[in-house]
Short mmCIF file of C-alpha atoms and ligand atoms in Angstrom, two decimals:
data_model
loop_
_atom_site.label_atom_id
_atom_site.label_comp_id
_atom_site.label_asym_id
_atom_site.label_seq_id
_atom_site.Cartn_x
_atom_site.Cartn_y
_atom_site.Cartn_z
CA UNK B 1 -76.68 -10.45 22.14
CA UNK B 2 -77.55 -10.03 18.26
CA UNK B 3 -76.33 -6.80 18.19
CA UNK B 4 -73.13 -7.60 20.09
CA UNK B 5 -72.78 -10.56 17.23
CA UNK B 6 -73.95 -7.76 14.36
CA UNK B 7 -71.12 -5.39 15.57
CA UNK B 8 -68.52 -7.84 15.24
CA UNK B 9 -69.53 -8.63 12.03
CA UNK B 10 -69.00 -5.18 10.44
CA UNK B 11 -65.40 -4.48 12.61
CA UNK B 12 -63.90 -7.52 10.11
CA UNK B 13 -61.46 -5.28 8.19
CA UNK B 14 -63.23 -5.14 4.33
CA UNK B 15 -59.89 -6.02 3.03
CA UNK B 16 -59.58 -9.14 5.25
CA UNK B 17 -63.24 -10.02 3.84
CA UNK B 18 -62.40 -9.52 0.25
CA UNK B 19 -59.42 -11.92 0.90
CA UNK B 20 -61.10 -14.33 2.75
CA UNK B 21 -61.23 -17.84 1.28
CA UNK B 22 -64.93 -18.37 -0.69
CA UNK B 23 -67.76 -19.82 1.10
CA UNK B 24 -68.48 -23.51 0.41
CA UNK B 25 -64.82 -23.51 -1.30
CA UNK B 26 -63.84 -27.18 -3.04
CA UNK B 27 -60.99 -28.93 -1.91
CA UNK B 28 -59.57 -28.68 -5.13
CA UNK B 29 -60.46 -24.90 -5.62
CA UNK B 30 -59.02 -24.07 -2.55
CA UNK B 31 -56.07 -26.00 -3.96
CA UNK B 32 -55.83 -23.49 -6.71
CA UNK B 33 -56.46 -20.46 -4.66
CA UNK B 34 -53.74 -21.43 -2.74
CA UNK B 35 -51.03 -21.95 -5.22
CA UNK B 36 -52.01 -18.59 -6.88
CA UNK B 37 -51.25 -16.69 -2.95
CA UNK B 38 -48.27 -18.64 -2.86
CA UNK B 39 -46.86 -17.22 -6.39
CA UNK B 40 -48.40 -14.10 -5.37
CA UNK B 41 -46.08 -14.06 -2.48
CA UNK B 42 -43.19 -14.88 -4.43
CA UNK B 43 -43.22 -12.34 -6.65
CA UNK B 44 -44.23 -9.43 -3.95
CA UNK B 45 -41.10 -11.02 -2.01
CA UNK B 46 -39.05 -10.43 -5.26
CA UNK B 47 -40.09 -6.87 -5.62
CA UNK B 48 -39.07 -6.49 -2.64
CA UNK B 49 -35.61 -7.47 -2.71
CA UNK B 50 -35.30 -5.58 -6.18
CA UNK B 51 -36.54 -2.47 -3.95
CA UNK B 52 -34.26 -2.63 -1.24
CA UNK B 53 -30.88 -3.78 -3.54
CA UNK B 54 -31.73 -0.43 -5.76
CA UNK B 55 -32.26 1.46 -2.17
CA UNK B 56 -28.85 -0.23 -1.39
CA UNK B 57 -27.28 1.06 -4.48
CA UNK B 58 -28.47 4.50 -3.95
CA UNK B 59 -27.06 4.84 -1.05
CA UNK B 60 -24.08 3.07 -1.84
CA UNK B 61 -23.48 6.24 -4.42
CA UNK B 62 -24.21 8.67 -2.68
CA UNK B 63 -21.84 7.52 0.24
CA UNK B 64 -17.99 8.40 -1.43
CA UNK B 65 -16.04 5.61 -1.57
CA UNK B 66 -12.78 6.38 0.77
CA UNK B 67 -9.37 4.84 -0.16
CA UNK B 68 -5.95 5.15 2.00
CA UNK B 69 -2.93 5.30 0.36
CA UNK B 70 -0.03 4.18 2.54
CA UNK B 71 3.54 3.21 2.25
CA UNK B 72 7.23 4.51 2.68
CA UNK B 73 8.39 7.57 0.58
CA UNK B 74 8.70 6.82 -2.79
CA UNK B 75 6.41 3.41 -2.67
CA UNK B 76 4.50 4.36 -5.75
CA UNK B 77 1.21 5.91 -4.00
CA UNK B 78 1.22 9.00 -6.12
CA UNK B 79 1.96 7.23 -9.24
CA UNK B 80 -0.82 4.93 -8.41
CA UNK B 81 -3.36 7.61 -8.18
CA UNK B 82 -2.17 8.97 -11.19
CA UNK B 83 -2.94 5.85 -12.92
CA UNK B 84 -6.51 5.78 -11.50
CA UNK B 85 -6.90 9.29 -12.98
CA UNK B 86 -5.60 9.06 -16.02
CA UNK B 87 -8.47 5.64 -16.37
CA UNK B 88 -11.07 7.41 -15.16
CA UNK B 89 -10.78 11.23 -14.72
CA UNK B 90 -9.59 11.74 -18.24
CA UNK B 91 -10.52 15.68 -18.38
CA UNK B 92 -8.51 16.01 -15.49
CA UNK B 93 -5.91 14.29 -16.78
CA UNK B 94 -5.54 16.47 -19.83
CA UNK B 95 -6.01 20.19 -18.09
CA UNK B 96 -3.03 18.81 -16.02
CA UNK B 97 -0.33 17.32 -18.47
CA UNK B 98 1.39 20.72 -19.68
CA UNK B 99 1.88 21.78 -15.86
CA UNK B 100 4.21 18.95 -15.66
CA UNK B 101 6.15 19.96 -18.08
CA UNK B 102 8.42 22.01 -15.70
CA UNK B 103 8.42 19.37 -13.23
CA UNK B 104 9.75 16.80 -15.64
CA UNK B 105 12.41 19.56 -16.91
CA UNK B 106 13.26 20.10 -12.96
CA UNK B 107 13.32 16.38 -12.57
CA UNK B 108 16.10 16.05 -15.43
CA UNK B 109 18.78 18.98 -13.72
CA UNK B 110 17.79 17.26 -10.85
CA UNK B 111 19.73 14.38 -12.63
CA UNK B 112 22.24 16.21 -13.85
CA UNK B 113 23.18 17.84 -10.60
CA UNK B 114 23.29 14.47 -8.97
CA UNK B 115 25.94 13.39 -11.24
CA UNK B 116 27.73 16.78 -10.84
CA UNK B 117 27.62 15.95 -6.83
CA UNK B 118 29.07 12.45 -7.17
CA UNK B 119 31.67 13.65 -9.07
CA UNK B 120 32.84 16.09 -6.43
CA UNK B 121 35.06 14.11 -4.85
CA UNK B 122 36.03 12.02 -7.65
CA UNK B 123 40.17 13.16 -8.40
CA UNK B 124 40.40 9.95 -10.99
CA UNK B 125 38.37 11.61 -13.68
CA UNK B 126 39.70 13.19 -16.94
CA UNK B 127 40.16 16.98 -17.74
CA UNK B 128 37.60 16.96 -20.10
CA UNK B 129 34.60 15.81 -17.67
CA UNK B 130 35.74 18.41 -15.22
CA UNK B 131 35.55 20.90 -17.98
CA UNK B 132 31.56 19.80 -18.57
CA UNK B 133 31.16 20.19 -14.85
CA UNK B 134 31.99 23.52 -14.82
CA UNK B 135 29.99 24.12 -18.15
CA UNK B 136 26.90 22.66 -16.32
CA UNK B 137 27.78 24.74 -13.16
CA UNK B 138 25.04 26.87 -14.11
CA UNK B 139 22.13 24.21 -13.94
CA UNK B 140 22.25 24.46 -10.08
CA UNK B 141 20.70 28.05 -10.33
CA UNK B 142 18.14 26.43 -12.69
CA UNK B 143 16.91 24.00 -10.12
CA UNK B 144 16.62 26.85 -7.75
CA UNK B 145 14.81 28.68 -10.34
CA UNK B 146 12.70 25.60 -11.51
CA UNK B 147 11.56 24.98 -7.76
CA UNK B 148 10.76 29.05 -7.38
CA UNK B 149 8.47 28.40 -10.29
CA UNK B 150 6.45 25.23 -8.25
CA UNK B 151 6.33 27.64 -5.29
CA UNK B 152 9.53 26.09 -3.46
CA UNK B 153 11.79 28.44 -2.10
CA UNK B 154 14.57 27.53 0.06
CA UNK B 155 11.88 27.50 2.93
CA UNK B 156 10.86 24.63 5.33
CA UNK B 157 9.49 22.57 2.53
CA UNK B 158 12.78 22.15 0.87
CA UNK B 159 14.46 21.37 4.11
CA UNK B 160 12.02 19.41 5.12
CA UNK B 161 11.97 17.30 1.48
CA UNK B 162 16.08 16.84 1.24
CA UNK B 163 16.03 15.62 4.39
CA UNK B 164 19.87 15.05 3.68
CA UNK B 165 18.84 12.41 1.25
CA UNK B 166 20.80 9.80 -0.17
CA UNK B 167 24.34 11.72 0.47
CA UNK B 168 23.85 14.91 -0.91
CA UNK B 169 21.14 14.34 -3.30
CA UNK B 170 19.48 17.50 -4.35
CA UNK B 171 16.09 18.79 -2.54
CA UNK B 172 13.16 17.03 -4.53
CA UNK B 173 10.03 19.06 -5.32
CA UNK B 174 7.65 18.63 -3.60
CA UNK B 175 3.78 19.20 -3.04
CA UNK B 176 1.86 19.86 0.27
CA UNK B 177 -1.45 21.33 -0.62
CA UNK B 178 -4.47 19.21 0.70
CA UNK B 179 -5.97 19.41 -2.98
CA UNK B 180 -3.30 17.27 -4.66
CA UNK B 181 -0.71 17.79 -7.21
CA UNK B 182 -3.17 19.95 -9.17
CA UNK B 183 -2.25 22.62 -6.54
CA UNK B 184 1.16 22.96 -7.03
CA UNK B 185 0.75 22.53 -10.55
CA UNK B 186 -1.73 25.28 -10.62
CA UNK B 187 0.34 27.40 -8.84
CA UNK B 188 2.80 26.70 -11.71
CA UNK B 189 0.32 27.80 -14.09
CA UNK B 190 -0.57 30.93 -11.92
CA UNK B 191 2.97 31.60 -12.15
CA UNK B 192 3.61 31.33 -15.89
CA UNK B 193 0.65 34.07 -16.57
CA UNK B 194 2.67 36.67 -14.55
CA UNK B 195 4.69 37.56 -17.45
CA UNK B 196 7.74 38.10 -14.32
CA UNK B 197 7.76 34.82 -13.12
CA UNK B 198 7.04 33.28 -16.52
CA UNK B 199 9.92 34.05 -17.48
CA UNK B 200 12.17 32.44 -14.51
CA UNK B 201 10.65 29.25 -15.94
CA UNK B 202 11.47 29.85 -19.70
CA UNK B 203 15.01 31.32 -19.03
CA UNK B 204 15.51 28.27 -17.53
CA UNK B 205 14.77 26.48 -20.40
CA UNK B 206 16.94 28.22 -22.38
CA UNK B 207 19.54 27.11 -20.56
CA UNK B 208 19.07 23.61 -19.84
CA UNK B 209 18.66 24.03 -24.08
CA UNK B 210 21.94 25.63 -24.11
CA UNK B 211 23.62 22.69 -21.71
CA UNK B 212 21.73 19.84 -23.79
CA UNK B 213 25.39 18.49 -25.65
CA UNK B 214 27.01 18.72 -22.50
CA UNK B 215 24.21 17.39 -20.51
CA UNK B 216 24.48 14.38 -23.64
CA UNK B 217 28.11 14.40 -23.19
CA UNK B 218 28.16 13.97 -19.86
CA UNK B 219 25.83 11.13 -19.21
CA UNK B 220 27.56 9.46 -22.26
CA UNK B 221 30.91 9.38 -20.97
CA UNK B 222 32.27 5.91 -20.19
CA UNK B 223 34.30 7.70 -17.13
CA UNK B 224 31.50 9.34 -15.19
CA UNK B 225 29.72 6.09 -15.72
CA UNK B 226 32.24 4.24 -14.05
CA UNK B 227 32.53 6.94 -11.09
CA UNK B 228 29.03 6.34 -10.44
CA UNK B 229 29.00 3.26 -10.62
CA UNK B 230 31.63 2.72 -8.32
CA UNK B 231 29.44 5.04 -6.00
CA UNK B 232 26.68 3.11 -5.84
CA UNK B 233 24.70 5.96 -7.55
CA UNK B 234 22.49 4.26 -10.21
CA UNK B 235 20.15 7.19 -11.71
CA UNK B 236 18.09 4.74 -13.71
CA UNK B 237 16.53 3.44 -10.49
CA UNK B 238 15.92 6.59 -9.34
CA UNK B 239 12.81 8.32 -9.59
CA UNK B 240 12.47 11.02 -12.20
CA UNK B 241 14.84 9.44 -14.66
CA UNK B 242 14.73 11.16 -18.45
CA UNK B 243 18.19 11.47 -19.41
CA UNK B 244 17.79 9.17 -21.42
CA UNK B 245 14.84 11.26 -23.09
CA UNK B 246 17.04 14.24 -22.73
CA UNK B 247 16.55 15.37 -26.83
CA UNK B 248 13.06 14.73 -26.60
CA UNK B 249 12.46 16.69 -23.25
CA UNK B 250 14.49 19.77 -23.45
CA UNK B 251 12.86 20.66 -26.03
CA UNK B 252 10.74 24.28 -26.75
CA UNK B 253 7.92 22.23 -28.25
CA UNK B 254 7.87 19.60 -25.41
CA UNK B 255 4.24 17.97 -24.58
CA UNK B 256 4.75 15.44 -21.58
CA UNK B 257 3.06 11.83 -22.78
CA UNK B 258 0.96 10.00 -20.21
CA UNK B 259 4.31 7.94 -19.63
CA UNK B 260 6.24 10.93 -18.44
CA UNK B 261 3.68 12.43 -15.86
CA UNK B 262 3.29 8.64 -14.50
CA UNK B 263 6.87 9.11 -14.33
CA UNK B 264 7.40 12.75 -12.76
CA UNK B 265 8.43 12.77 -8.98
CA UNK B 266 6.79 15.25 -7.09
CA UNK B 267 7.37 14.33 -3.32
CA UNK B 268 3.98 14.69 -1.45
CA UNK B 269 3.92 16.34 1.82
CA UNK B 270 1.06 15.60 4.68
CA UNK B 271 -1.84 14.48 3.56
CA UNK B 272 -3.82 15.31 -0.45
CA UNK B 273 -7.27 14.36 -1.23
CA UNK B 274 -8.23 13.64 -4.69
CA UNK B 275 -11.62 13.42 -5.76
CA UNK B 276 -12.81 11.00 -9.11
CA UNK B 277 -16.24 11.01 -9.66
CA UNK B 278 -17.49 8.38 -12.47
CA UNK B 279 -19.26 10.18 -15.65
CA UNK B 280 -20.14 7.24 -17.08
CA UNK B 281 -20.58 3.41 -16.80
CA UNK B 282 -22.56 1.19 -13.89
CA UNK B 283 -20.75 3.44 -11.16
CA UNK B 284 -21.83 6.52 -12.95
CA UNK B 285 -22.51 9.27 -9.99
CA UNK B 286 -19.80 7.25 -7.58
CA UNK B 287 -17.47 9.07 -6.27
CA UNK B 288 -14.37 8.27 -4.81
CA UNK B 289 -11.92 9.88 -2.61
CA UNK B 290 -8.07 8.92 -2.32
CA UNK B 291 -6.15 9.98 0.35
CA UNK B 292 -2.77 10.47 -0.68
CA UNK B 293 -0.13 10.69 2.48
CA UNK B 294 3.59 11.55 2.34
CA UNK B 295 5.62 9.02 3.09
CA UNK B 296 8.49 10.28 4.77
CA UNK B 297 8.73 9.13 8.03
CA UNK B 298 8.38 12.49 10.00
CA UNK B 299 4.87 12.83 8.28
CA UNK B 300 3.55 9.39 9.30
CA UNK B 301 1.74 11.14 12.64
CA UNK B 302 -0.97 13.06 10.77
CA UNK B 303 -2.29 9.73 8.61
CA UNK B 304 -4.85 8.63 11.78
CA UNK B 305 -7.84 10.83 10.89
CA UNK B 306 -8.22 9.19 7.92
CA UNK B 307 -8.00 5.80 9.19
CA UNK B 308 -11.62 5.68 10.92
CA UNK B 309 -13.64 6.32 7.84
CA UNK B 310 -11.72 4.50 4.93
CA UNK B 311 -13.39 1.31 3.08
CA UNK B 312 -9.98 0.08 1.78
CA UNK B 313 -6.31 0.65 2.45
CA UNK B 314 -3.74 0.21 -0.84
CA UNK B 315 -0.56 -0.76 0.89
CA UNK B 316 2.67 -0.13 -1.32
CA UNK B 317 5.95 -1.80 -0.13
CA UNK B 318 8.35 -1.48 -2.83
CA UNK B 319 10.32 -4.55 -2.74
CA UNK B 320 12.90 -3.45 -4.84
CA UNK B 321 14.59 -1.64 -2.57
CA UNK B 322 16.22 -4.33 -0.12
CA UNK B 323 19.67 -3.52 -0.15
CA UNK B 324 18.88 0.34 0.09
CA UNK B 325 19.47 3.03 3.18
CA UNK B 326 16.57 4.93 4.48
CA UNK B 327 16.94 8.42 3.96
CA UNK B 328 18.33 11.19 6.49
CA UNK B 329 20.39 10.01 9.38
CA UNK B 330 17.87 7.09 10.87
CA UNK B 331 19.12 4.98 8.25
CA UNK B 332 17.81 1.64 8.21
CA UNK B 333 17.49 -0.87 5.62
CA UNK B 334 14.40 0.23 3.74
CA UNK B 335 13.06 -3.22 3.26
CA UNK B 336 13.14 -3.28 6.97
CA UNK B 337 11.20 0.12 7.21
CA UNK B 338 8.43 -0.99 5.08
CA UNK B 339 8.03 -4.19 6.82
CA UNK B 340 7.72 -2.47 10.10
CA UNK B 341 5.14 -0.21 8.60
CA UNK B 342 2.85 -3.07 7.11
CA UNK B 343 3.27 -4.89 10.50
CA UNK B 344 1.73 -1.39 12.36
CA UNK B 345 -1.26 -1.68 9.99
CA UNK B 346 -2.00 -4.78 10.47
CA UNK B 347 -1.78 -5.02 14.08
CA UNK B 348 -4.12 -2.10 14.37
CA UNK B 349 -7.58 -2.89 15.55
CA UNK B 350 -8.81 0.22 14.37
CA UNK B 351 -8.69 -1.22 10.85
CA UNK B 352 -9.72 -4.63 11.22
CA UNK B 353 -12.96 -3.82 9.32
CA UNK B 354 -11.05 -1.89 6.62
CA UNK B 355 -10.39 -4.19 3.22
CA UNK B 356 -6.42 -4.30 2.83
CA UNK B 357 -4.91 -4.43 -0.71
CA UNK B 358 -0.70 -4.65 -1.03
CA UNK B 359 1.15 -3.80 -3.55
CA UNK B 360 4.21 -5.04 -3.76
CA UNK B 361 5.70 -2.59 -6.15
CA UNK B 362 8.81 -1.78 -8.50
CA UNK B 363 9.06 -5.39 -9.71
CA UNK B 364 10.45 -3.93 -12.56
CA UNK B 365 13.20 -2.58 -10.53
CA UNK B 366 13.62 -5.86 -8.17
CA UNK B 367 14.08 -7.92 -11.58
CA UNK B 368 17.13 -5.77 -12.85
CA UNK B 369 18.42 -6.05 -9.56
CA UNK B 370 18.41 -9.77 -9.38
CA UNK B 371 19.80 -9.93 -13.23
CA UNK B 372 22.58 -7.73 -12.32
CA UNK B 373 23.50 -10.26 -9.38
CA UNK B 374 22.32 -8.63 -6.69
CA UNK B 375 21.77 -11.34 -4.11
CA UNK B 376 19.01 -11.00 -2.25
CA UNK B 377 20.51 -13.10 0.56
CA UNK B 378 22.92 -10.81 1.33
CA UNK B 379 20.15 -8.31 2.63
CA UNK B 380 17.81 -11.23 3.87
CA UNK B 381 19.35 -14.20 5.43
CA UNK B 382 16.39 -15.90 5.83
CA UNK B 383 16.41 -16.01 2.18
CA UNK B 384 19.13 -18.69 2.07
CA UNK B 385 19.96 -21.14 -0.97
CA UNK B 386 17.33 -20.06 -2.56
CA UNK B 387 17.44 -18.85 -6.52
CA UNK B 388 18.22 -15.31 -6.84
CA UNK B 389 15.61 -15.05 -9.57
CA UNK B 390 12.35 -12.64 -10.07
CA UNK B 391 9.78 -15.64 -9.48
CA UNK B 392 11.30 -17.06 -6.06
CA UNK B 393 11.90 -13.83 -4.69
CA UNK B 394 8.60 -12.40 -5.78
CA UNK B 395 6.96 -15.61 -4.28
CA UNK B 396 9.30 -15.55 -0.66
CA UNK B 397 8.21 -12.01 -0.37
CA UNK B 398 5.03 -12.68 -1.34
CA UNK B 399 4.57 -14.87 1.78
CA UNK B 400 6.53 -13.04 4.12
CA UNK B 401 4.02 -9.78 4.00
CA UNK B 402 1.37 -12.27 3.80
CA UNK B 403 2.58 -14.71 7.00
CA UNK B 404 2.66 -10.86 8.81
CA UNK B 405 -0.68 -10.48 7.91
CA UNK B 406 -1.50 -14.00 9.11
CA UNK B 407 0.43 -13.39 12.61
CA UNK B 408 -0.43 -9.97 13.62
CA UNK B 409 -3.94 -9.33 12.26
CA UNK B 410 -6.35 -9.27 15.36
CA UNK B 411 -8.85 -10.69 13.96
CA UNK B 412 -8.44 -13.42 10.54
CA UNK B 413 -8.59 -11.57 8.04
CA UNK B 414 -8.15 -11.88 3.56
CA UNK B 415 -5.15 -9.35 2.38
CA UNK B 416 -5.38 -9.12 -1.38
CA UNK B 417 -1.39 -9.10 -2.56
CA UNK B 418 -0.70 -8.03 -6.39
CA UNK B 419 2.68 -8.02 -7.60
CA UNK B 420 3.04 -4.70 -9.19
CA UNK B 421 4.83 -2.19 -11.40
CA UNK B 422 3.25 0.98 -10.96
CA UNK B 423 4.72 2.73 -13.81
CA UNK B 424 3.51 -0.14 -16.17
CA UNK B 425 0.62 1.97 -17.40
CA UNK B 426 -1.80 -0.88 -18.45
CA UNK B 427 -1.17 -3.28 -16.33
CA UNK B 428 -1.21 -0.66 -13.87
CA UNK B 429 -4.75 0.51 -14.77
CA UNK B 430 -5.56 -3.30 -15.78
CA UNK B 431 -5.17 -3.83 -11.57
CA UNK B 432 -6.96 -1.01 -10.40
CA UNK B 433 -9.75 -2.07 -12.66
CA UNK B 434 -10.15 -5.29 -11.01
CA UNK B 435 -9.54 -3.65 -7.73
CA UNK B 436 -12.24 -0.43 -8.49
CA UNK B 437 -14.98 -3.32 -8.98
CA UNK B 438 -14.01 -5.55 -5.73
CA UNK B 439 -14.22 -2.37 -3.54
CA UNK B 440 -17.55 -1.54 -4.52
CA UNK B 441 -18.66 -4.96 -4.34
CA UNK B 442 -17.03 -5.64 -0.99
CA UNK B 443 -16.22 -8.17 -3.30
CA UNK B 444 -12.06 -8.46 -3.73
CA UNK B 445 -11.95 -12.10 -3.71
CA UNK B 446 -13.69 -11.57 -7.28
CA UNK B 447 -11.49 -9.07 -8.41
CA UNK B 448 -8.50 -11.78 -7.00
CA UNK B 449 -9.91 -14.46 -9.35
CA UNK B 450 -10.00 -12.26 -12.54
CA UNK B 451 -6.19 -12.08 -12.45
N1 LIG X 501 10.70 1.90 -12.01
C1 LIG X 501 9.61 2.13 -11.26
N2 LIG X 501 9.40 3.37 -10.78
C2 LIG X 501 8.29 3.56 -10.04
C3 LIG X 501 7.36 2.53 -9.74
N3 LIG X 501 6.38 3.04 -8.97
C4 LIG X 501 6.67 4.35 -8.81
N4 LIG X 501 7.82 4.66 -9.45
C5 LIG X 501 8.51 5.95 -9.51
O1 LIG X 501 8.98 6.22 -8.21
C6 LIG X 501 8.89 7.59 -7.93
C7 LIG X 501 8.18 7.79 -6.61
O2 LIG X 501 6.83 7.44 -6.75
P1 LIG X 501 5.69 8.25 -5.99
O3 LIG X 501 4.41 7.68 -6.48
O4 LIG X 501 5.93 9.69 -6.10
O5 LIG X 501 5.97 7.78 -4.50
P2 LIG X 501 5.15 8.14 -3.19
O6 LIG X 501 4.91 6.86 -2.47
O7 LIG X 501 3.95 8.95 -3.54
O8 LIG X 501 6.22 9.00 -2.41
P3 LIG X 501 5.97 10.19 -1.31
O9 LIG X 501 5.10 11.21 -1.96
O10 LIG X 501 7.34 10.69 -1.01
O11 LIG X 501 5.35 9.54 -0.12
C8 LIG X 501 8.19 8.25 -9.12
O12 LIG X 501 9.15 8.89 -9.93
C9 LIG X 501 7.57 7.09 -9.87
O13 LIG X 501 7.53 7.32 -11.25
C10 LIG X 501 7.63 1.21 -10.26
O14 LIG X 501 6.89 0.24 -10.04
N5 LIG X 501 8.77 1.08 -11.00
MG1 LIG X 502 3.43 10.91 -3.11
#
């Protein structure tokens, strides 16, 4: 029995005994004792939170953070990622901006040759403008040459990016490599070291130098501004637009600004991947990956694998274009189109967990529109008596996408809606500050109240 009694004496764990409350304690040192395990406990609990948030954190970097781009063709998602890289991948940024130097030159005959097409058909125009068109006959074979030079023959891609376009608007450029823009850009560069090749791109420079006063001439004649007019053909809206910085562009010393690339179209085809990791600040080691889909609608099938694994979706319906016809021969208001689309993503359960941003972009384009008398009712009935002004149509669209949202969303769900202007540089990279910070923080509504 006393060695039964011993044994259990000496199995009490030593730490248990060091622990254990003194013998013959006082109430009141016991009291004491007490409130020193209880702070004790408070401040192990602490370390312990600190522990897991910074194992949290780790892990949070190490994971990439995945973004969607979606939207029709011509929404803005390129231009968007552009903005994100030129905020935060400023090296990149750089290395790039001479490569789209021929882009930007392509995108200005691509101008030119629109004007040359509208014009086709156009008997009420003077001698003189019909003389220009045959001095600018030449810049057709520099567009072919130009889109040689991106690594664009007249192959599938080109047929696949005219698409028959808006009446017979000239092939855009475009850029299909899974590694972004930089790829075709690089193939550019590629291109100008073979002295053979290099010199397809410069030869075309010469001429487009050589066509500059008539280029001037032509795009400054009161006539051809009427004829396009009266076609509907508005080349300001349009993307690529530099005739206006035709001097400064077609130039032999040209250096694209930050403004031009923002504003260079290069159509993307299926699906790019850009990668931005953060050299410096609190997300320094985060990286993040955009996906970067073309828009058109034959390439919409091969967006789903990179639905399952995305943390946020930036949604781009540019609102500007209500009263304009989808491209090739579905036709279709393109309003319409992108309304469909942001009902699809909504509706899909797949993406319930997934946060959804929307742009609602070209605002800068929607205003003119409305200034010029545009009324928006004529496109959207529903719009009724309502003032055909930038704040009540922003606000009716506004709640349209967001009553969508509301209606078809399986489960309830927050959509973050910024009016935008993605060519706007700063506010541009003012939104996708906010925005960068939210996403991390699975935090948005934040990033909503900063506005
Ligand atoms: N005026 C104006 N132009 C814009 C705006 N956003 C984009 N653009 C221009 O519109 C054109 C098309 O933009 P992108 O970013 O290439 O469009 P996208 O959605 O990537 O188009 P796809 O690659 O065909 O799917 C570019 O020339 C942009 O500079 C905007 O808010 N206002
Ligand atoms: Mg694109």
């Amino acid at each position: 029995m006393v060695l039964l009694t011993r044994r259990s004496d000496e199995s009490v764990d030593p730490l248990s005994r060091a622990l254990a409350p003194p013998k013959n304690e006082s109430a009141e040192q016991r009291a004491i004792r007490e409130a020193k395990e209880a702070e004790a406990c408070r401040e192990s609990n602490r370390i312990d939170e600190i522990i897991k948030q910074e194992k949290q954190a780790i892990s949070r970097k190490k994971a990439p953070v995945k973004v969607l781009m979606l939207g029709q063709t011509e929404s803005g998602k390129s231009t968007t990622v552009k903005i994100f890289q030129l905020s935060y991948a400023r090296q990149a940024w750089e290395d790039e901006r001479m490569s789209w130097r021929t882009v930007i030159h392509l995108n200005l005959v691509r101008s030119v040759n629109t004007i040359l097409d509208a014009l086709e058909n156009a008997p009420e125009i003077a001698s003189r403008v019909n003389l220009l068109r045959m001095r600018l006959g030449p810049l057709r074979h520099v567009q072919h040459d130009l889109e040689t030079h991106l690594g664009l023959t007249e192959g599938e891609e080109i047929h696949a990016a005219s698409e028959a376009g808006i009446l017979r608007r000239p092939a855009e450029v475009c850029v299909r490599s899974r590694s972004g823009w930089a790829a075709a850009l690089g193939f550019a560069k590629q291109r100008a070291r073979n002295p053979g090749r290099h010199s397809l791109a410069e030869e075309a420079l010469e001429v487009i130098l050589k066509s500059r006063d008539d280029i001037a001439a032509l795009w400054g004649d009161d006539d051809v501004r009427a004829a396009l007019e009266e076609r509907g053909v508005r080349l300001e809206d349009q993307s690529g637009f530099f005739l206006d910085d035709l001097y400064r562009i077609a130039h032999r010393g040209y250096e694209p600004t930050d403004d031009d690339v923002v504003r260079a179209r290069l159509r993307t085809m299926g699906v790019q991947e850009y990668r931005f990791l953060f050299e410096t600040g609190t997300h320094a080691g985060h990286e993040w990956i955009f996906y970067d889909v073309g828009g058109s609608r034959t390439h919409r099938g091969s967006w789903h694998p990179y639905f399952m694994d995305v943390k946020a979706i930036i949604f781009l319906a540019p609102i500007s274009v209500f009263d304009e016809k989808l491209e090739g021969e579905a036709g279709g208001n393109r309003l319409e189109d992108s309304i469909k689309f942001w009902t699809t993503i909504c509706k899909s359960k797949l993406l319930t967990k997934v946060q959804l941003i929307l742009f609602l972009n070209k605002c800068d384009i929607l205003e003119r529109k409305l200034v010029r008398g545009v009324p928006l009712r004529r496109y959207i009935p529903t719009y009724g008596d309502r003032a055909n002004d930038m704040p009540t149509a922003s606000k009716y669209l506004r709640k349209q996408f967001q009553e969508i949202a509301r209606k078809h969303s399986p489960e309830p769900r927050r959509v973050y809606t910024y009016l935008t202007t993605a060519i706007d540089t700063r506010a541009m990279a003012a939104t996708l500050g906010m925005i960068r910070v939210g996403i991390v923080n699975d935090n948005l509504q934040t990033a909503e109240l900063l506005r």
